[in-house]
Coordinates of C-alpha atoms and ligand atoms in Angstrom, one line a residue:
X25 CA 0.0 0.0 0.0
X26 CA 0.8 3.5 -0.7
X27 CA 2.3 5.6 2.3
X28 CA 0.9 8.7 1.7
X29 CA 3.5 11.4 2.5
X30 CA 2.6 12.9 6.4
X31 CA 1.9 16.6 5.7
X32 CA 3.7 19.2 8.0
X33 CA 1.3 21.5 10.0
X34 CA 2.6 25.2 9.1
X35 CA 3.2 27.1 12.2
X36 CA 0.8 29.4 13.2
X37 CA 3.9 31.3 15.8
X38 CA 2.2 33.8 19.0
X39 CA 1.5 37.3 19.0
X40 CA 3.8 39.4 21.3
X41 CA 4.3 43.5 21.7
X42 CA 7.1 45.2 19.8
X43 CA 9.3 47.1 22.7
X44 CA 8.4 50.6 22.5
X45 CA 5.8 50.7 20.0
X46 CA 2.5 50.8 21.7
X47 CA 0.5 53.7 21.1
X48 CA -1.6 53.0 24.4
X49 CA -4.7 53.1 22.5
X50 CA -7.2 52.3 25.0
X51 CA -6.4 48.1 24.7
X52 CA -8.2 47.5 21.5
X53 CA -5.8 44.7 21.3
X54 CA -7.2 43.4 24.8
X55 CA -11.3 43.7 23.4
X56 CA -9.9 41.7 20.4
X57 CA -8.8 38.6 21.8
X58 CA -11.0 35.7 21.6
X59 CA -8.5 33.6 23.8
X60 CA -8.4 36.2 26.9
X61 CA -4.6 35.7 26.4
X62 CA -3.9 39.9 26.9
X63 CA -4.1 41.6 30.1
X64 CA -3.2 45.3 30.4
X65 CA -0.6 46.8 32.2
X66 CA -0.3 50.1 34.3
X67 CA 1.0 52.1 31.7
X68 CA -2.0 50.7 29.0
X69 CA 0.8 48.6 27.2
X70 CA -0.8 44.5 26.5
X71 CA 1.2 41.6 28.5
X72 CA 0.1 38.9 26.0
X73 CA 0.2 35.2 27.5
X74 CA 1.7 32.6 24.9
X75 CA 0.3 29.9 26.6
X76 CA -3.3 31.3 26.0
X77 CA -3.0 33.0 22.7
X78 CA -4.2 30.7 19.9
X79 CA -2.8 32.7 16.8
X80 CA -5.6 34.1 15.8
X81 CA -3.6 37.1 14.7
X82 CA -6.6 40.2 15.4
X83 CA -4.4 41.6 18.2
X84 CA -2.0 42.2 15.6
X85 CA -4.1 43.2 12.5
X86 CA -6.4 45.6 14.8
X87 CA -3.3 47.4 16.6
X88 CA -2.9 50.7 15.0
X89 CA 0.5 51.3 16.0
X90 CA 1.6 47.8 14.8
X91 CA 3.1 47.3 18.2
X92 CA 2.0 43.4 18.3
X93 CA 4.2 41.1 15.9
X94 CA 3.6 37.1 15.3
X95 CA 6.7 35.1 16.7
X96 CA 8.4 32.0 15.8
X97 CA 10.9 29.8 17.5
X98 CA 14.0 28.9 15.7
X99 CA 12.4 25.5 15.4
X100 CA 9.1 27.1 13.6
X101 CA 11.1 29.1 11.5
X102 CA 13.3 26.2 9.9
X103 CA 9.8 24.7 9.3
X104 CA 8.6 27.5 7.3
X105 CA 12.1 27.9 5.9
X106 CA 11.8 23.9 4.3
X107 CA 7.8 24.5 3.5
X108 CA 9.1 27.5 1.5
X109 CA 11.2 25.5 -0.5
X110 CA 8.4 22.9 -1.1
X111 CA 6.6 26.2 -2.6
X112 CA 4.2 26.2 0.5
X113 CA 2.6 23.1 1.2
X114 CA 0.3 23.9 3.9
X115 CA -2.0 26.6 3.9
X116 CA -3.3 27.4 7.4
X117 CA -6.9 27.0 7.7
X118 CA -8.2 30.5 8.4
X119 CA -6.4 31.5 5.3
X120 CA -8.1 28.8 3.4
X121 CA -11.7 29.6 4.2
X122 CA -10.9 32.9 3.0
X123 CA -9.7 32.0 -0.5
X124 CA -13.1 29.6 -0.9
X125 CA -15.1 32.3 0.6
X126 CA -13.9 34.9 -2.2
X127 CA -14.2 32.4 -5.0
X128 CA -17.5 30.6 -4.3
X129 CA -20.7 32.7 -5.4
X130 CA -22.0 33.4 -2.3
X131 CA -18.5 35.3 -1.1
X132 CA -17.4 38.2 -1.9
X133 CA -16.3 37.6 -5.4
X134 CA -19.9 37.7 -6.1
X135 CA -20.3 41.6 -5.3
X136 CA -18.7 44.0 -8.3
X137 CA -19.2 47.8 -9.1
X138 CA -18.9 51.4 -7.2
X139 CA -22.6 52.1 -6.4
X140 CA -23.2 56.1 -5.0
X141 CA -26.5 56.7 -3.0
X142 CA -27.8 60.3 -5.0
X143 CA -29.5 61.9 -1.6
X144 CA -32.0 64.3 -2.7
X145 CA -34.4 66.7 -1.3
X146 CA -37.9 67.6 -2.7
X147 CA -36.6 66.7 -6.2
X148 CA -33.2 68.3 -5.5
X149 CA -29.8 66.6 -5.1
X150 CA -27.9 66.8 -2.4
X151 CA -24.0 68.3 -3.8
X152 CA -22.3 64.9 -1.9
X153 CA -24.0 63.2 -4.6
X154 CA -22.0 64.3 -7.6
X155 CA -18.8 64.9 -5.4
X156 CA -18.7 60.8 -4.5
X157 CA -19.6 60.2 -8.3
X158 CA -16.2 62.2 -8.7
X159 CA -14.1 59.9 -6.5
X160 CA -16.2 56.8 -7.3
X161 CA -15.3 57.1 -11.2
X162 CA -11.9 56.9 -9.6
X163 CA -12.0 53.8 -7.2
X164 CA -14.6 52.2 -10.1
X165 CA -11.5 52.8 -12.8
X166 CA -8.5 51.2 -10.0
X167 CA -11.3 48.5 -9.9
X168 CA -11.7 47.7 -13.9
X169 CA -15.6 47.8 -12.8
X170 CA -19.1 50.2 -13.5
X171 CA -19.7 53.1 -12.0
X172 CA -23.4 53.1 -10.9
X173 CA -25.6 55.7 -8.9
X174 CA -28.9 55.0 -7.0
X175 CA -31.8 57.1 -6.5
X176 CA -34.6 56.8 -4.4
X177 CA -37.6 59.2 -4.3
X178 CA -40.7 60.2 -6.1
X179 CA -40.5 61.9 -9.7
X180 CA -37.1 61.7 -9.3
X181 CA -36.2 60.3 -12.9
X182 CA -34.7 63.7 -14.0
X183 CA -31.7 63.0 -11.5
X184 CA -31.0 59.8 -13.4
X185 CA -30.4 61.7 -16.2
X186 CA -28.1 64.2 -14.0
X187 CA -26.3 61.5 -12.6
X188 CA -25.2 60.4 -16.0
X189 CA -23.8 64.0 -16.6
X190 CA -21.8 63.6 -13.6
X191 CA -20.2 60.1 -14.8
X192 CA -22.6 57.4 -14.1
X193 CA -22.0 54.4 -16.0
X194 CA -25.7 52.7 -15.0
X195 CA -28.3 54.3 -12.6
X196 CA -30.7 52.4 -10.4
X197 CA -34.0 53.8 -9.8
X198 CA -36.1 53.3 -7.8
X199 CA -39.2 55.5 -8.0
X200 CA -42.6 55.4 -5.9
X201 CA -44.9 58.4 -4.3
X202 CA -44.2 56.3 -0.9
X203 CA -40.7 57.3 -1.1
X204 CA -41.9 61.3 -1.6
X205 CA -39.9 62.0 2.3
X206 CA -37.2 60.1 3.5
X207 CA -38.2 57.6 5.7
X208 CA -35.5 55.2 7.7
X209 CA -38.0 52.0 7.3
X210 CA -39.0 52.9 3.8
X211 CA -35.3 54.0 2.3
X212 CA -33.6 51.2 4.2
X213 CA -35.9 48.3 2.6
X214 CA -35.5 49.9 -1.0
X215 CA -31.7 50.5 -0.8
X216 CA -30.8 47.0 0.5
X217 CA -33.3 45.5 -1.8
X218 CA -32.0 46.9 -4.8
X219 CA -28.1 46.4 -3.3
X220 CA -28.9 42.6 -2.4
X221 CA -29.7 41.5 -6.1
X222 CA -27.0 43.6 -7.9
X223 CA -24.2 43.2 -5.4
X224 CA -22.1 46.4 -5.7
X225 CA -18.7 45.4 -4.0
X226 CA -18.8 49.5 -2.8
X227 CA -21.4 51.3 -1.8
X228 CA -20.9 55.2 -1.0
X229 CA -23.2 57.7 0.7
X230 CA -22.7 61.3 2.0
X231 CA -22.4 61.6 5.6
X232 CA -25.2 64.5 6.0
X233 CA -27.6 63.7 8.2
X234 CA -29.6 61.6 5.6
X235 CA -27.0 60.1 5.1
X236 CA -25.3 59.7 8.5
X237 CA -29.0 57.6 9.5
X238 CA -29.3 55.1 6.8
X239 CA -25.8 54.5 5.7
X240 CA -26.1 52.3 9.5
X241 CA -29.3 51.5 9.3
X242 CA -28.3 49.5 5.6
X243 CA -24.8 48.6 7.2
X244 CA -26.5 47.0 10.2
X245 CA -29.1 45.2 7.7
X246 CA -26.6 43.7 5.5
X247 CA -24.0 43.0 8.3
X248 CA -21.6 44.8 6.8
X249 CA -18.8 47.4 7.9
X250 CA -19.5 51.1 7.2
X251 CA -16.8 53.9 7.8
X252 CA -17.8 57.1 8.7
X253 CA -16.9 60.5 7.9
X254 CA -13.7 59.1 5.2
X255 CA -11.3 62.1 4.5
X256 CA -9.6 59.8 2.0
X257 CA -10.9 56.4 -0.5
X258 CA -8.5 54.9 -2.2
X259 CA -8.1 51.3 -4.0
X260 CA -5.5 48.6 -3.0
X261 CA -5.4 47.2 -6.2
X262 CA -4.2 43.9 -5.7
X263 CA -6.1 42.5 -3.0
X264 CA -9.2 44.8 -4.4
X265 CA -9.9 46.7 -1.0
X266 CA -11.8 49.5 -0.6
X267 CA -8.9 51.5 2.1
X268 CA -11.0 53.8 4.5
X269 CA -9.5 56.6 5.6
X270 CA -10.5 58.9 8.5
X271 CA -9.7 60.6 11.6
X272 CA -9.5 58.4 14.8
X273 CA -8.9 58.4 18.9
X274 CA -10.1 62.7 18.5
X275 CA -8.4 63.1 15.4
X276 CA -4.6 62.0 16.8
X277 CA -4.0 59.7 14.0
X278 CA -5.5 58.8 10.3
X279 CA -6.6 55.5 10.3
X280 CA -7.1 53.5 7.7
X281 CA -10.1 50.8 7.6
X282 CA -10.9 47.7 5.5
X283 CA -13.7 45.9 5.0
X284 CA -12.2 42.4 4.7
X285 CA -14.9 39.5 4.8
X286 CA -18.1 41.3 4.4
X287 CA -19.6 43.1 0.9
X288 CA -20.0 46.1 0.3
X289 CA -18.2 47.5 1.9
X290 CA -19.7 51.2 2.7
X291 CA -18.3 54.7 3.7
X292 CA -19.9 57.6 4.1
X293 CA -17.7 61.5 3.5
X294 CA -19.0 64.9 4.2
X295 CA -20.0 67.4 1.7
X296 CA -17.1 69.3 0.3
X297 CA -14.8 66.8 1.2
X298 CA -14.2 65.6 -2.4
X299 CA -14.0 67.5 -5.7
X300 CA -16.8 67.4 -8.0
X301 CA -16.0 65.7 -11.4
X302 CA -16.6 67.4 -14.4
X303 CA -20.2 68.0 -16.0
X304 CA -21.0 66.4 -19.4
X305 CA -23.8 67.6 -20.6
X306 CA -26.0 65.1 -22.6
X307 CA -23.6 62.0 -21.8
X308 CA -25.9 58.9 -21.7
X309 CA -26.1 55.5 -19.9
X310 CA -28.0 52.6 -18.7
X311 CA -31.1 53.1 -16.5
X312 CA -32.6 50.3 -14.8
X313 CA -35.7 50.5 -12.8
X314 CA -36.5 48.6 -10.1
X315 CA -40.2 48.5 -8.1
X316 CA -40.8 49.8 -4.6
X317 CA -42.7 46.7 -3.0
X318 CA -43.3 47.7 0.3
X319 CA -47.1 49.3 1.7
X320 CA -47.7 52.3 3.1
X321 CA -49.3 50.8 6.0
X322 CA -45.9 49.2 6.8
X323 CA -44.2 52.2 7.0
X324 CA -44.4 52.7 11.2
X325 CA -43.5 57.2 10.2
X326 CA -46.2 59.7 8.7
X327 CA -44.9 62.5 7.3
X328 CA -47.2 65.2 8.7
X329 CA -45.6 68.7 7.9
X330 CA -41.8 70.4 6.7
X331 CA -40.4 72.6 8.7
X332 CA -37.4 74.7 7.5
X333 CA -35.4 75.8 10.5
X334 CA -32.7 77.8 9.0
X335 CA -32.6 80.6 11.5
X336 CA -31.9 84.2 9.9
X337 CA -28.4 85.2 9.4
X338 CA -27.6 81.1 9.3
X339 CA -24.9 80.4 6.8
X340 CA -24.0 77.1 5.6
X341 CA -20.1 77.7 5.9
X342 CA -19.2 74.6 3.8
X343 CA -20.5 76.4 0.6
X344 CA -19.1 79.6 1.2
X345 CA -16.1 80.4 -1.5
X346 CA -14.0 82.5 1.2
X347 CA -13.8 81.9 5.0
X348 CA -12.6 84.5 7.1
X349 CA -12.0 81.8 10.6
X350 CA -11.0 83.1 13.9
X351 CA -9.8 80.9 16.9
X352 CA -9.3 81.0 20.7
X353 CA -6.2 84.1 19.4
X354 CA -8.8 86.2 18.7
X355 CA -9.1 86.8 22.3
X356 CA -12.6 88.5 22.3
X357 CA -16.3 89.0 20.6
X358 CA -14.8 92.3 20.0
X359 CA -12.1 91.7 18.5
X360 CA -14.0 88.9 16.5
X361 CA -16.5 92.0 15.0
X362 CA -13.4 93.2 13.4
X363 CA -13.3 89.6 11.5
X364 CA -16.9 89.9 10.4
X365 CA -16.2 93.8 9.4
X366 CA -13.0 92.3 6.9
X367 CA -14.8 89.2 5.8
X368 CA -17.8 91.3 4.8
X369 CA -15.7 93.6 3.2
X370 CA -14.4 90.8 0.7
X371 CA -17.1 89.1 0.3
X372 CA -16.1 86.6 3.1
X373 CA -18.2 84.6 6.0
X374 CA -16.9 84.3 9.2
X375 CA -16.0 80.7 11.0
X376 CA -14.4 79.7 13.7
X377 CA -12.1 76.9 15.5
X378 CA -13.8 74.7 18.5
X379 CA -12.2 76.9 21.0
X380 CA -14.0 80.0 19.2
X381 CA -17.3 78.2 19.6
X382 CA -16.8 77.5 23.0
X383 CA -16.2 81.4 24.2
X384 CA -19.0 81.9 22.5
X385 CA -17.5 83.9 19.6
X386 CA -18.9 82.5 17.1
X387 CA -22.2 80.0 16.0
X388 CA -21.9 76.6 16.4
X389 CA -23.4 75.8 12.8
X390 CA -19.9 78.0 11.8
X391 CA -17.3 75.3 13.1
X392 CA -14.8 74.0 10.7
X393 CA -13.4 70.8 11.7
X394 CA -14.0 67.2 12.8
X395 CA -16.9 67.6 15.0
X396 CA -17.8 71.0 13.0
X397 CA -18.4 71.6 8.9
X398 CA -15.4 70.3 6.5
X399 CA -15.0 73.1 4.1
X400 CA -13.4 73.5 0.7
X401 CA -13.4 77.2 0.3
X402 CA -11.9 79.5 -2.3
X403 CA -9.3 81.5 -0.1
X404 CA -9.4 79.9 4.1
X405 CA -7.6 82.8 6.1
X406 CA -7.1 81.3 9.4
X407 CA -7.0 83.9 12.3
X408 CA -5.2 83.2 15.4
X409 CA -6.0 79.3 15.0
X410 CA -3.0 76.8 16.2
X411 CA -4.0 74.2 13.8
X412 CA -4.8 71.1 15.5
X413 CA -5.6 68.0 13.7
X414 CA -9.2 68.1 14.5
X415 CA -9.1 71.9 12.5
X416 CA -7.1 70.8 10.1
X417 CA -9.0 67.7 9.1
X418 CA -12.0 70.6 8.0
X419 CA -10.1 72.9 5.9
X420 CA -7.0 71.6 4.7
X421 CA -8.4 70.9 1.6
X422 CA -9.6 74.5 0.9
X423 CA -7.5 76.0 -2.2
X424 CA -6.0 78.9 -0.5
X425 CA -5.2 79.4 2.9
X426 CA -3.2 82.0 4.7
X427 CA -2.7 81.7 8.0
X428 CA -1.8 84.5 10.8
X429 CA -0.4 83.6 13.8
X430 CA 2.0 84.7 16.5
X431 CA 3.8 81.8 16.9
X432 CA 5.6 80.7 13.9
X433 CA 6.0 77.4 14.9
X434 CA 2.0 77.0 15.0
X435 CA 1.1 73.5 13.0
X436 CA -1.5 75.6 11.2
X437 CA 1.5 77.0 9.1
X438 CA 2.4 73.5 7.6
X439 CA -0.6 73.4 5.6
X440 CA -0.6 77.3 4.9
X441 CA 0.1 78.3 1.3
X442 CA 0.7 81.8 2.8
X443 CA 2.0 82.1 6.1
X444 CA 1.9 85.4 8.3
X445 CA 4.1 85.2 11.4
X446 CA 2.4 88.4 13.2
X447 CA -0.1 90.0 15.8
X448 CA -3.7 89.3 14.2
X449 CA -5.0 92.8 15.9
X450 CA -1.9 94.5 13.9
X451 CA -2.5 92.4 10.1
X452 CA -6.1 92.6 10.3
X453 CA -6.4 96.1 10.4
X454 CA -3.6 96.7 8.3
X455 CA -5.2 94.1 5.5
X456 CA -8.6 96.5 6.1
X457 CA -6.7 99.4 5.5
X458 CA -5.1 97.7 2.3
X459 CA -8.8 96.2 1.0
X460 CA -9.9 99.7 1.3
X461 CA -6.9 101.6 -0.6
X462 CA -7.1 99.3 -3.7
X463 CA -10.6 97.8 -3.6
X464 CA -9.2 94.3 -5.0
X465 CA -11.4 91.2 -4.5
X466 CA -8.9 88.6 -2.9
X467 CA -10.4 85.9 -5.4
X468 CA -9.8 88.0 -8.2
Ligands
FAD8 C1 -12.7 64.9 19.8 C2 -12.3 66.3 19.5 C3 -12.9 67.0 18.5 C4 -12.5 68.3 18.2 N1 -13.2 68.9 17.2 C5 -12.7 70.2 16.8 C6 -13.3 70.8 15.7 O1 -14.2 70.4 15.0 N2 -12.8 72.0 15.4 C7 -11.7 72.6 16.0 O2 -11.3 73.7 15.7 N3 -11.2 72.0 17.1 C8 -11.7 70.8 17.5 N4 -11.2 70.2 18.6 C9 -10.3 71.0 19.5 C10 -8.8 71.1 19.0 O3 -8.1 70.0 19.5 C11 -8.2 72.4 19.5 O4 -8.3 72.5 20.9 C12 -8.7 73.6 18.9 O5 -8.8 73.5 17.5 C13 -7.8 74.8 19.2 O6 -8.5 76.0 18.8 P1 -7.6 77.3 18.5 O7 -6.6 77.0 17.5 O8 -8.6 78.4 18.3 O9 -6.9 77.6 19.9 P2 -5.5 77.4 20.4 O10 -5.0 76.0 20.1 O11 -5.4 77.8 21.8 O12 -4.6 78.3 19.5 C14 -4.6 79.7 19.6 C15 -3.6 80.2 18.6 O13 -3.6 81.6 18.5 C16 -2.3 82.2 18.5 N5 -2.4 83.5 18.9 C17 -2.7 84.0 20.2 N6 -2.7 85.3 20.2 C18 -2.5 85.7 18.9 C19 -2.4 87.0 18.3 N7 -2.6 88.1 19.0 N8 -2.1 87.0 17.0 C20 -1.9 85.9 16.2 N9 -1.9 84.7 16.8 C21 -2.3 84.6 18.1 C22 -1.5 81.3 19.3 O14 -0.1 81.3 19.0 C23 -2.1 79.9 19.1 O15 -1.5 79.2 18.0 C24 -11.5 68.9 18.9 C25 -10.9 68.2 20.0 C26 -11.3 66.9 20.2 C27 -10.5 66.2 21.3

């Protein structure tokens, strides 16, 4: 009889913290562990047991400081070494499942295209819309897939034909006078109705507050991951991940997020965040409409009344071309007036930094950052702001900036085009005084 040849069992090694490289993020590592194998120390830093830890490797692929390593003995490694030159033998199991999960037609091979969700308003869409479109023609082209947008609504057809203009390959429609208002019930069940039998691999949605509701309500439905608020979308091409990029632990560090295991994968970005793409006019494409099958009476949320609540004298900073945005150097509301008298006189709108908001300076609705408005504005001249990360993250993307600030080594000046290493109560004035002489339009 045959002796079949006894395979060797590849080494899975333990996981076991890098010296000096823990971040101390609040012991993600620990939550992680299926094996209870990490306790915590005093100073937040994982003691991982190698007795208890089963290899399981998401301590190390969920540490964002890549602080936790997989370690083999000398003995483990020769075994690699000699599997290596057999060209790899054994294939540990977890590694396995994946493949057949991404090749069978219920994995995630299964799911292909860049869908956008087209949020509109009484007929009206939403800016996001056409902004993701932009982006998604990108990740879409990285991919070798379609482009497609979704609408949802009632009489909304026209915006298929918009959505084409703005560089939709196909456009999914679904339109039905229950869908007049946004409903979470009646939006969720058309969105993962229409997503479960086409199976985009990406589905994108604008974080407004549309957006922010049922871009979790269809995560949660399809058990699927969804990141929130992503500065940043980009392809890795080869393993054909979607990589996630936004702010995380209040803004300290960028993380980047993959959706591994689970399709689509979903993130939502704020308005002005992204570039729109450029408009063709006329260009054409594939519509496909699909029914609304749901009844009103199963729709648990009337729609009684609209109420706009726009307050006079609001301002939607994130549209507004120039921002004139004061922070905690300002020093008072007084000396804030004199930023509302310059950014009137150029056709400006004032902001303001966090610390602004909190003296009670200036609106809340006027924030810029991470838990304020992202804005993409014209000209962005920053008064008396430091530039923390959670400021930057909602202006660095405007197209001008100039920054004043006493300090010159103030991080606000790293993503300045035009820095002014001065007094803000001796510039301003002097900038008035200039504005007034020559009457120029900073934009101009
Ligand atoms: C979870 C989280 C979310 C946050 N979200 C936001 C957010 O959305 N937006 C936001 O802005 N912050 C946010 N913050 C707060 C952020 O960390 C900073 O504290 C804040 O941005 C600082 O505001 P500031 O630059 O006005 O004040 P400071 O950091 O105090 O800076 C004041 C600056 O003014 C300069 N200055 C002083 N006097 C003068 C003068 N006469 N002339 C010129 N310059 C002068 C100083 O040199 C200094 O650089 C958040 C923080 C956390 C933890």
């Amino acid at each position: 009889m045959d002796q079949q040849p006894k395979k060797i069992k590849k080494p899975r090694g333990k996981a076991r913290l890098l010296e000096g490289k823990c971040i101390a993020c609040g012991a993600r590592c620990q939550a992680s562990c299926p094996s209870d194998a990490i306790e915590m120390n005093a100073k937040e830093e994982p003691i991982i047991s190698a007795e208890k830890c089963i290899s399981c490797q998401k301590c190390v692929k969920i540490c964002p400081g890549s602080a936790i390593e997989m370690y083999f003995t000398p003995e483990e490694l020769k075994i690699l070494e000699e599997l290596a030159a057999q060209g790899g033998a054994a294939v540990p199991a977890e590694e396995e499942e994946k493949k057949q999960e991404k090749t069978t037609d219920s994995g995630i091979a299964a799911w292909k295209g860049v869908w956008v969700f087209v949020e509109q308003f009484e007929g009206h869409a939403h800016e996001v819309s056409w902004e993701l479109l932009g982006k998604g023609r990108i990740l879409a082209n990285d991919l070798g897939v379609e482009l497609a947008a979704f609408v949802l609504g009632d009489n909304v057809r026209h915006l298929a034909d918009e959505a084409f203009c703005w560089g939709a390959d196909k456009v999914y429609l679904m339109d039905s006078p229950l869908l007049k208002h946004y409903r979470t019930t009646s939006y969720l069940k058309g969105c993962v109705d229409i997503i479960n039998k086409y199976k985009p691999e990406i589905v994108l949605m604008g974080a407004t507050g549309l957006g922010r509701d049922l871009a979790g309500a269809v995560a949660t439905d399809l058990k699927t991951g969804l990141t929130a608020d992503c500065t940043s979308l980009t392809i890795d091409t080869k393993m054909r991940l979607l990589e996630q990029t936004r702010p995380a632990f209040g803004g300290n560090i960028m993380a980047t997020i993959l959706t591994e295991t689970h399709r689509p994968q979903m993130a939502s970005v704020r308005p002005h965040v992204m570039p729109k793409p450029e408009y063709k006019a006329g260009a054409k494409g594939q519509l496909i409409e699909e029914p609304f099958t749901m009844k009103e009476e199963d729709i648990p949320t009337k729609v009684i009344e609209i109420i706009h609540t726009a307050s006079e004298g609001s301002v939607n900073i994130a549209g507004a071309k120039i921002l004139v945005s004061g922070g905690r150097g300002m020093l008072s509301l007084d000396n804030f007036k004199m930023l509302e008298r310059f950014a009137e006189m150029i056709g400006g709108v004032v902001a303001g930094s966090r610390c602004a908001v909190d003296e009670g300076w200036v609106k809340h609705d006027r924030q810029v950052g991470q838990t304020g408005k992202t804005v993409h504005s014209k000209l962005y001249i920053a008064c008396g702001i430091s530039g923390a990360i959670q400021h930057l993250v909602g202006m660095q993307d405007s197209d001008f900036i100039i920054a004043i600030n006493k300090d010159k080594t103030a991080p606000i000046f790293d993503v300045a085009h035009l820095g002014i290493v001065g007094d803000v109560m001796e510039v301003i004035p002097s900038l008035i005084e200039k504005f007034k002489q020559t009457n120029a339009h900073p934009t101009e």
